[in-house]
Amino acid sequence: MFDFLEDYDLLGAFWVTVKLTVYSGIGALVWGTVLAALRVSPVPVMRWFGTAYVNIVRNIPLTVIIVFSSLGLADVFGITLGAADDFKALSFRLSVLGLGAYTSAFVCEAVRSGINTVPLGQAEAARALGLNFRQVLGLVVLPQAFRSVIGPLTNVLIALTKNTTVAAAIGVGEAALLMKEMIENEAQLLLITAIFAFGFVVLTLPTGLILGWLGKRLAVKR
Amino acid sequence: MTSVLYDAPGPRAKRRNVLLSVLFFVLLLLGAWWAWSAMSDKGQLEWAKWRPWLADSEAWTTYLLPGLANTLKAAGLAMVIALPLGALFGISRLSDHVSVRVPSAVVVEFFRAIPVLILMVFANQFYADYTDISVDARPMYAVVTGLVLYNASVLAEIVRAGIQSLPKGQTEAAKAIGLRKGQTMTSILLPQSVTAMLPALVSQLVVIVKDTALGGALLSFTELLNARKTAASFYASVIPSFIVVAVVYIVLNLLLTTLASWLERRMRRSKKSTGAVVGPGALDELETIGPKTVKGPDHGYGDNSAGAG
């Protein structure tokens, strides 16, 4: 019953999924934090840019962004991210770029809501003690903010894991693309779907449980 | 502006802010100039490439509007079918009986853990193998099925959050006047929670609208993104077509998010309601802060993180 599986690189496909998640997750975390910093900055132009970015990117389907990164950025603009000849590597890198650009909007909102959960009195008390701006930020505000956003960020990470399947739209050989190929070639629809569903449950459920538990433990009780 | 991060600016801080504003603005201009020159290098700014979208109705009536209609049809159908299913599972998850509660929890968590694309691909092949739905209609069926399976489980969580957000006194009062469990649910809790959930439901529509594009890219469903592809090759206009389609999505979804936050504000103000409102971030709340918390107005409405692309 499971014989046909030997013809396909199942683990390899899921490994690509994991790699997509990790790389674009790191990119989204960095860029999303920068965006959040822009959105809460005292400079109006920066706030304006951050708001515009988030509202625009969040409302475009990820599929459109990924397809655009292939047909628009790569084909028309010739942005090849250092992999001009290698189609596989190019699609992978473009997908990471697209996934990161999209997910960072959600990371930004999560981080910003974390900063919003810190009561104003905390900063006022810190200033009253004579802490300077850097100390207020580094010792009082950001630690509380980051501890309260572990939960929302976990949800973003899980959504990102599932969203990596969209990379199949530009031919990245991750789980969804392999599944599509397999069910076209084999008459084992239910079994194959069950395998891939199980794979994603294995990827997302432990992440949610572990990080959710951590988020609850670390959250600042108020 | 007084915030937790900054004091009200003094004269030096004001000067620094102006300087930073100018610097950042110059940086943005440089970026815009680079994009502009890259586009003009590739001939993407020629009027011939923009004309079909801006000055000619043919591109819209032949390609984009039918695509948009399919997008809206699939999203609307998915929402309408998923809503009762979601309500059913959401209520089952709150059941007193373990035999009802646990299986429905398993079903909901299972479908929430799986990418919506996997569900669509499965549905597409399923209809090909086991039904006689015509090849033309199949992508639409597959997209709607995938969206329903995924979003019913998300809506189940929203319904659960909606019912749990109601004040305990509602249930207690219902018990006190002798209503049975079923009556309490159908005549007291559900009607109130539906209004409380309205903002979250509308913002879930954004996720559904965005997910229909998956069907266009992978199942040859002729929605907006797929219509763009056909039109772009007909008019030989790649970048303008992407910009136009993106703008359509952005406007549509911004309208929906604006509607959601307007509903949320209106409900918070309303004197008739119990004050329970489930905002668009309902799912984040449910998992992280606990079921009883009601989303504060301070968070901003942004999230949709629970939804897929």
XYZ file of C-alpha atoms in Angstrom:
531
model
C 0.000 0.000 0.000
C 2.865 2.333 0.788
C 5.128 1.015 -1.984
C 4.680 3.966 -4.315
C 6.102 6.311 -1.689
C 9.594 5.108 -2.535
C 9.362 6.853 -5.903
C 8.919 10.258 -4.271
C 11.166 12.361 -2.074
C 8.598 13.032 0.628
C 11.034 14.068 3.336
C 12.908 16.249 0.885
C 9.728 18.143 0.010
C 8.868 18.715 3.648
C 12.478 19.768 4.262
C 12.005 22.479 1.615
C 8.832 23.537 3.461
C 10.788 23.774 6.710
C 13.587 25.725 5.038
C 11.116 28.149 3.463
C 9.500 28.650 6.864
C 12.771 29.222 8.722
C 14.385 31.593 6.218
C 11.301 33.691 5.553
C 10.432 33.575 9.260
C 13.778 35.118 10.176
C 13.436 37.700 7.413
C 9.881 38.567 8.459
C 10.894 38.873 12.119
C 13.696 41.325 11.326
C 11.795 43.407 8.764
C 8.571 43.243 10.787
C 10.333 44.543 13.899
C 11.842 47.378 11.858
C 8.363 48.191 10.535
C 6.932 48.149 14.056
C 9.694 50.522 15.157
C 8.789 52.800 12.250
C 5.102 52.683 13.148
C 5.680 53.779 16.755
C 8.461 56.265 15.971
C 8.021 59.959 16.772
C 8.736 60.877 13.146
C 5.480 61.245 11.166
C 6.948 60.249 7.784
C 8.206 56.968 9.244
C 4.868 56.244 10.877
C 3.139 57.019 7.623
C 5.401 54.669 5.664
C 4.960 51.839 8.182
C 1.177 52.192 8.149
C 1.040 52.328 4.356
C 3.273 49.252 4.006
C 1.224 47.184 6.450
C -2.156 48.177 5.019
C -1.073 47.597 1.443
C 0.807 44.339 1.850
C -1.710 42.785 4.235
C -4.532 43.260 1.770
C -2.831 41.751 -1.267
C -3.190 37.972 -1.510
C 0.083 36.185 -0.815
C -0.417 34.290 -4.066
C -0.339 37.571 -5.991
C 2.866 38.599 -4.209
C 4.592 35.275 -4.910
C 3.504 35.157 -8.550
C 4.584 38.785 -8.941
C 8.012 38.039 -7.495
C 8.481 35.461 -10.246
C 6.780 37.076 -13.259
C 7.427 40.682 -12.286
C 10.614 40.957 -10.273
C 12.536 38.136 -11.913
C 11.275 38.093 -15.495
C 10.681 41.794 -16.115
C 13.046 43.563 -13.737
C 15.702 40.871 -13.849
C 16.101 40.714 -10.073
C 17.709 37.319 -9.732
C 19.011 37.402 -6.141
C 22.305 35.906 -7.258
C 20.798 32.800 -8.833
C 20.229 33.793 -12.437
C 20.968 30.412 -14.031
C 19.574 28.102 -11.398
C 15.786 28.119 -11.800
C 15.178 26.037 -8.683
C 17.303 28.224 -6.435
C 15.838 31.361 -7.978
C 12.217 30.350 -7.296
C 13.165 29.349 -3.770
C 14.815 32.700 -3.048
C 11.965 34.658 -4.629
C 9.500 32.710 -2.492
C 11.472 33.511 0.649
C 11.438 37.166 -0.379
C 7.685 37.168 -1.037
C 6.796 35.194 2.091
C 9.020 37.457 4.194
C 7.605 40.658 2.737
C 4.036 39.431 3.351
C 4.544 37.940 6.808
C 6.451 40.971 8.078
C 3.216 43.002 7.932
C 1.656 40.603 10.435
C 4.811 40.479 12.564
C 4.758 44.284 12.647
C 1.169 44.351 13.898
C 1.909 41.729 16.551
C 4.995 43.554 17.846
C 3.184 46.878 17.825
C 0.262 45.474 19.791
C 2.844 44.193 22.284
C 4.219 47.685 22.771
C 0.645 48.905 23.214
C 0.066 46.443 26.064
C 2.743 48.113 28.209
C 0.941 50.605 30.459
C 2.063 54.203 30.227
C 2.697 54.205 33.976
C 5.603 51.772 33.518
C 7.514 54.266 31.407
C 6.553 57.153 33.640
C 7.770 55.271 36.698
C 11.006 54.399 34.925
C 11.587 58.029 33.980
C 10.768 59.109 37.506
C 13.565 56.805 38.684
C 15.900 58.703 36.371
C 16.376 56.031 33.696
C 17.324 57.471 30.317
C 15.554 56.648 27.038
C 17.716 53.633 26.235
C 17.214 52.177 29.697
C 13.462 52.771 29.622
C 13.260 51.017 26.294
C 15.723 48.203 26.960
C 14.951 47.434 30.592
C 11.275 48.262 30.992
C 9.243 48.534 27.808
C 10.671 46.048 25.284
C 11.052 43.075 27.676
C 7.389 43.366 28.631
C 6.346 43.953 25.037
C 8.191 40.936 23.623
C 6.983 38.622 26.363
C 3.387 39.524 25.584
C 3.674 38.944 21.831
C 5.040 35.390 21.881
C 1.490 34.096 21.475
C 0.511 36.260 18.479
C 3.926 35.678 16.893
C 3.402 31.930 17.260
C 0.165 32.268 15.319
C 2.013 34.221 12.636
C 4.686 31.518 12.467
C 2.072 28.769 12.113
C 0.258 30.723 9.413
C 3.624 31.166 7.681
C 4.296 27.428 7.791
C 0.974 26.803 6.067
C 1.515 29.695 3.677
C 4.773 28.207 2.349
C 2.539 25.951 0.247
C 1.779 28.997 -1.907
C 5.365 28.765 -3.207
C 4.086 25.845 -5.277
C 2.545 28.512 -7.526
C 6.000 29.348 -8.895
C 7.264 25.791 -8.926
C 9.152 25.508 -5.648
C 9.343 21.793 -4.913
C 7.802 21.861 -1.454
C 5.101 19.689 0.058
C 2.045 21.042 -1.791
C 3.679 20.721 -5.206
C 4.751 17.145 -4.493
C 1.252 16.333 -3.288
C -0.230 17.716 -6.502
C 2.188 15.594 -8.538
C 1.550 12.481 -6.474
C -2.243 12.546 -6.613
C -2.101 13.057 -10.363
C 0.106 10.008 -10.833
C -1.193 7.624 -8.183
C -4.723 6.454 -7.541
C -4.337 6.883 -3.803
C -6.052 10.199 -3.163
C -7.140 9.667 0.437
C -3.906 8.058 1.558
C -1.717 10.726 -0.028
C -3.828 13.564 1.389
C -3.717 11.934 4.810
C 0.086 11.756 4.628
C 0.466 15.420 3.733
C -2.157 16.507 6.253
C -0.308 14.515 8.880
C 2.954 16.162 7.837
C 1.546 19.631 8.388
C -0.069 18.642 11.673
C 3.360 17.400 12.785
C 4.924 20.714 11.757
C 2.328 23.107 13.174
C 0.818 21.444 16.225
C 4.008 21.058 18.333
C 5.083 24.604 17.389
C 1.757 25.930 18.618
C 1.778 23.862 21.804
C 5.380 24.580 22.819
C 5.412 28.274 21.974
C 1.864 28.730 23.302
C 2.935 27.206 26.613
C 6.045 29.391 26.637
C 3.987 32.478 25.813
C 1.613 31.799 28.689
C 4.499 31.209 31.086
C 6.360 34.338 30.080
C 3.394 36.687 29.665
C 3.407 39.562 32.133
C 0.394 39.074 34.359
C -1.512 42.276 34.901
C 2.215 62.641 21.029
C 2.719 61.035 24.386
C 3.417 57.347 24.260
C 5.023 54.758 26.437
C 8.185 55.083 24.339
C 8.708 58.835 24.141
C 8.304 61.972 26.179
C 6.620 64.971 24.659
C 9.420 66.366 22.471
C 11.386 69.396 23.605
C 13.100 71.854 21.243
C 16.092 69.560 20.541
C 13.945 66.498 19.968
C 11.716 68.513 17.654
C 14.710 69.581 15.565
C 15.945 66.003 15.438
C 12.528 64.737 14.360
C 12.380 67.236 11.516
C 15.862 66.176 10.396
C 14.895 62.494 10.530
C 11.699 63.235 8.617
C 13.653 64.884 5.825
C 16.266 62.093 5.732
C 13.658 59.365 5.613
C 11.670 61.213 2.993
C 14.771 61.492 0.802
C 15.362 57.768 1.280
C 11.797 57.022 0.178
C 12.192 59.293 -2.837
C 15.388 57.443 -3.797
C 13.541 54.135 -3.583
C 10.654 55.461 -5.652
C 13.074 56.914 -8.209
C 14.875 53.568 -8.480
C 11.597 51.706 -9.045
C 10.486 54.325 -11.580
C 13.715 54.175 -13.579
C 13.782 50.377 -13.481
C 10.257 50.356 -14.864
C 11.022 52.864 -17.580
C 14.162 50.899 -18.541
C 12.001 47.853 -19.149
C 9.421 49.883 -21.032
C 6.746 49.251 -18.407
C 5.790 52.923 -18.288
C 4.768 53.144 -21.942
C 1.231 54.332 -22.383
C 0.486 51.338 -24.619
C 0.953 49.038 -21.626
C -1.266 51.130 -19.365
C -3.939 52.109 -21.848
C -5.899 48.814 -21.723
C -6.359 49.196 -17.963
C -6.881 52.915 -17.636
C -8.453 54.218 -20.827
C -10.164 51.214 -22.331
C -13.103 49.322 -20.879
C -12.441 46.137 -22.841
C -9.765 44.765 -20.476
C -12.182 45.192 -17.608
C -15.344 43.845 -19.210
C -13.621 40.908 -20.909
C -11.147 39.841 -18.231
C -11.008 41.582 -14.881
C -14.669 42.030 -14.006
C -15.641 38.402 -14.736
C -12.576 37.358 -12.713
C -13.561 39.629 -9.854
C -17.116 38.268 -10.022
C -15.757 34.731 -9.662
C -13.554 35.799 -6.754
C -16.528 37.354 -4.974
C -18.783 34.421 -5.812
C -16.348 31.882 -4.394
C -15.685 33.994 -1.294
C -19.382 34.632 -0.682
C -20.367 30.999 -1.191
C -17.565 29.807 1.078
C -18.617 32.234 3.810
C -22.312 31.321 3.571
C -21.650 27.575 3.692
C -18.905 27.761 6.304
C -20.880 29.900 8.725
C -23.541 27.354 9.804
C -20.924 24.585 9.836
C -18.648 26.735 11.953
C -21.491 27.618 14.321
C -22.300 23.934 14.704
C -18.725 22.986 15.541
C -18.180 26.021 17.732
C -21.227 25.131 19.821
C -20.229 21.451 19.912
C -16.856 22.456 21.333
C -18.665 24.060 24.256
C -20.835 21.007 24.890
C -21.073 19.488 28.368
C -20.611 16.014 26.914
C -17.061 14.814 26.366
C -18.263 12.585 23.526
C -19.364 15.680 21.592
C -16.741 18.137 22.759
C -13.614 16.118 22.039
C -14.409 14.903 18.497
C -15.448 18.359 17.364
C -12.295 19.827 18.921
C -10.225 17.263 17.010
C -11.970 18.083 13.728
C -11.566 21.834 14.218
C -7.894 21.649 15.213
C -7.168 19.235 12.354
C -8.564 21.475 9.627
C -6.963 24.529 11.152
C -3.554 22.876 11.077
C -3.670 22.058 7.350
C -2.883 24.583 4.618
C -5.964 25.595 2.683
C -4.126 24.819 -0.564
C -3.750 21.157 0.439
C -7.510 21.026 1.032
C -8.189 22.626 -2.358
C -5.877 20.261 -4.228
C -7.505 17.338 -2.452
C -11.021 18.557 -3.270
C -10.088 19.112 -6.913
C -8.851 15.559 -7.341
C -11.717 14.200 -5.278
C -14.290 15.765 -7.595
C -12.372 14.492 -10.622
C -12.279 10.919 -9.309
C -15.602 10.449 -7.583
C -18.114 12.884 -9.075
C -19.239 13.899 -12.541
C -18.862 17.637 -12.040
C -17.734 19.034 -15.383
C -14.099 19.972 -15.874
C -15.015 23.639 -16.245
C -16.942 23.834 -13.011
C -14.514 21.736 -10.990
C -12.018 24.461 -9.966
C -14.815 26.561 -8.496
C -16.157 23.598 -6.526
C -12.663 22.718 -5.346
C -11.852 26.261 -4.246
C -15.127 26.644 -2.378
C -14.741 23.239 -0.734
C -11.208 24.004 0.415
C -12.238 27.400 1.722
C -15.272 25.954 3.515
C -13.309 23.194 5.243
C -10.637 25.585 6.463
C -12.822 28.564 7.307
C -15.556 26.553 9.005
C -12.947 25.530 11.558
C -11.730 29.112 11.933
C -15.321 30.348 12.244
C -15.953 27.646 14.839
C -13.270 29.255 16.959
C -14.748 32.690 16.405
C -18.197 31.431 17.420
C -16.691 29.858 20.518
C -14.963 33.128 21.368
C -18.213 34.994 20.728
C -20.231 32.817 23.084
C -17.525 32.900 25.736
C -17.260 36.668 25.509
C -20.844 37.071 26.742
C -21.197 37.979 30.408
C -21.844 34.983 32.659
C -25.023 36.638 33.924
C -26.723 35.911 30.613
C -26.477 32.150 31.175
C -27.337 32.480 34.848
C -30.436 34.535 34.132
C -31.525 32.033 31.487
C -31.110 29.222 34.011
C -32.991 31.210 36.626
C -36.070 31.568 34.439
C -35.972 27.840 33.786
C -34.652 27.591 30.229
C -33.071 24.332 29.207
C -29.508 24.196 27.846
C -30.658 24.120 24.234
C -33.025 27.015 24.772
C -30.336 29.043 26.524
C -28.057 28.528 23.560
C -30.544 29.193 20.775
C -32.572 32.032 22.258
C -30.107 33.791 24.586
C -26.463 33.118 23.732
C -26.387 32.628 19.959
C -28.340 35.752 18.941
C -26.155 37.923 21.144
C -22.914 36.291 20.109
C -23.762 36.680 16.418
C -23.892 40.443 16.798
C -20.779 40.376 18.967
C -18.933 38.364 16.313
C -19.947 40.455 13.341
C -16.655 42.420 13.151
C -14.609 39.196 13.319
C -16.795 37.592 10.652
C -16.399 40.496 8.250
C -12.637 40.532 8.706
C -12.508 36.779 8.086
C -13.991 37.587 4.677
C -10.719 39.346 3.853
C -8.830 36.106 4.449
C -11.291 34.214 2.267
C -11.074 36.742 -0.565
C -7.280 36.529 -0.494
C -7.321 32.723 -0.469
C -9.428 32.501 -3.618
C -6.286 33.595 -5.491
C -4.762 30.192 -4.671
C -7.307 28.564 -6.928
C -6.311 30.930 -9.719
C -2.633 30.118 -9.483
C -2.827 26.367 -8.940
C -6.222 25.012 -9.997
C -6.929 27.193 -13.074
C -9.915 28.758 -11.367
C -10.685 31.876 -13.429
C -10.700 34.387 -10.597
C -9.070 37.794 -10.594
C -5.434 36.648 -10.504
C -5.994 34.152 -13.312
C -7.937 36.724 -15.349
C -4.909 39.008 -14.958
C -2.693 36.327 -16.484
C -4.828 35.981 -19.591
C -5.239 39.717 -19.982
C -1.537 40.408 -19.388
C -0.463 38.064 -22.149
C -3.103 39.470 -24.484
C -2.000 43.070 -23.939
C 1.690 42.213 -23.311
C 1.550 44.229 -20.120
C 2.969 42.537 -17.022
C 3.777 45.111 -14.344
C 0.746 47.366 -14.997
C -1.572 44.354 -14.830
C -0.128 43.331 -11.451
C -0.450 46.866 -10.133
C -4.063 47.147 -11.297
C -5.045 43.768 -9.832
C -3.256 44.506 -6.555
C -5.104 47.818 -6.293
C -8.434 46.041 -6.816
C -7.630 43.571 -4.021
C -6.410 46.340 -1.724
C -9.495 48.508 -2.239
C -11.854 45.561 -1.787
C -10.151 44.351 1.372
C -9.709 47.821 2.837
C -13.455 48.320 2.409
C -14.052 45.093 4.308
C -11.620 45.960 7.135
C -13.098 49.439 7.399
C -16.566 47.915 7.616
C -15.330 45.524 10.307
C -13.805 48.222 12.477
C -16.821 50.498 11.965
C -19.077 47.641 13.131
C -16.814 47.042 16.089
C -16.896 50.683 17.184
C -20.654 50.861 16.695
C -21.185 47.757 18.796
C -19.014 48.987 21.613
C -21.052 52.187 21.720
C -24.413 50.484 21.499
C -26.400 50.658 24.752
C -28.477 47.608 23.882
C -25.620 45.133 23.742
C -23.975 43.415 26.680
C -20.710 45.069 25.732
C -19.254 41.828 24.406
C -17.460 42.358 21.101
C -15.279 39.846 19.305
C -12.888 41.878 17.220
C -10.959 40.746 14.179
C -8.139 39.492 16.419
C -10.433 36.987 18.088
C -8.234 33.989 17.458
C -5.101 35.524 18.908
C -7.037 36.366 22.023
C -8.492 32.907 22.325
C -5.151 31.200 22.333
C -2.936 33.601 24.161
C -4.697 35.739 26.680
C -7.579 33.462 27.531
C -11.204 33.164 26.563
C -12.677 35.745 28.876
C -10.714 38.730 27.652
C -12.454 41.028 25.270
C -10.260 42.758 22.774
C -9.452 46.282 23.819
C -10.007 49.162 21.415
C -6.321 50.013 21.687
C -4.971 47.106 19.676
C -5.885 48.388 16.260
C -7.799 46.023 14.083
C -4.846 44.444 12.394
C -4.352 40.775 12.400
C -5.805 38.182 10.023
C -2.668 36.343 11.003
C -4.701 33.255 11.634
C -5.689 33.153 7.998
C -3.615 31.904 5.161
C -2.473 33.767 2.088
